[in-house]
């Protein structure tokens, strides 16, 4: 069985969990806090970020981009159905661009800061930056959400799935990212009806169920978080 | 002919230039300043970062990761010789991990800040942050170089190329990144003899020649920058 080091509110971790569920790969999940810089975890991934997959022969694979390309090469590309990469190299490039957008750009400009301020800092010791959220950081991270949501809404308004008629890795990456902000009640859905309709469709997939069951101690998810028809 | 929007001292731009040279793909180079946020450039890549390749049918591909996977799928994987991805999926994952390390982690912790403070700020208008380098940013970016160089040195000491006996994309990514710092005289090579020997070998490749000819107005490259036997 494979092992995934993850955190429930980490977008790149959720992206990999969705793929593993879609492919039906039995996986042992271990919750890890990046900020703790645990020695044994750094030995697996010197860069210190999540997720890390212990693949075949317990070889550690670090980071969502490395892991999903590996899962595609070893699981996805062998399948007739559930091919989350389109056949055309230019379309695959567009999938990779959107993955990078949601897993890195959106993450670095908004999601990561919000999770750090609202969630991580509750558990981090004061000596390494724990404590009350910094309202200035929170405010500027929140101000970065609407441009990204407008972009997502625009993509969703013109096609069924983010890069066309078929669901791709880009939908899973975007949904992983959005689901973290939705858990925290940070998305004002009324403004983004095309994105909302897309998100309702993707969150109804069986692969999404384990994510909708995630709970964080002391935090109540937004009322519609696990509602499939919100 | 393809077109590449690049900057001479951008590591991810250099990485793609090396690959295009290795594959002998004739390319029209256009120098672009990320900080200028040129309207026509943002229309090609809303994320605003370099490099951007205008591929077949003028389709813009944004970011080094997207571009090299595309070039591999359309140029590299068709070739018998010069296959810069190993055959084993676990080895390919290691190549992708190191690419991410040098193009993102090293870049975000050191190279990008040094180039911004020493080069970009000389040309940027004062209104958007131009002016004299911030010595505190420069100092902390420089302090991040030795851990990365030690890691590279350790990799180079145990094998011919970064992931084993064959040159891979990881060598090109690492060399692109190192070459920017070497241009600026930021690497104290005496401490890293295994990395130096590796860098001498890779910079002797014909694909490296155009990079060694790069000059930036008002900046003299380090004395050994273009020296193949330094």
Short mmCIF file of C-alpha atoms in Angstrom, two decimals, chain A residues 89, chain B residues 23 70-83 169:
data_model
loop_
_atom_site.label_atom_id
_atom_site.label_comp_id
_atom_site.label_asym_id
_atom_site.label_seq_id
_atom_site.Cartn_x
_atom_site.Cartn_y
_atom_site.Cartn_z
CA UNK A 89 0.42 18.17 -26.34
CA UNK B 23 17.27 19.98 -29.68
CA UNK B 70 5.86 20.23 -24.01
CA UNK B 71 9.27 20.28 -25.69
CA UNK B 72 9.95 16.82 -24.31
CA UNK B 73 6.65 15.45 -25.62
CA UNK B 74 7.03 17.05 -29.05
CA UNK B 75 10.84 16.96 -29.54
CA UNK B 76 12.65 14.94 -26.84
CA UNK B 77 10.67 11.74 -26.55
CA UNK B 78 10.86 11.20 -30.32
CA UNK B 79 14.66 11.07 -30.26
CA UNK B 80 16.89 8.09 -29.69
CA UNK B 81 19.86 10.16 -28.60
CA UNK B 82 19.50 13.13 -26.22
CA UNK B 83 16.74 11.71 -24.14
CA UNK B 169 16.75 17.94 -17.57
#
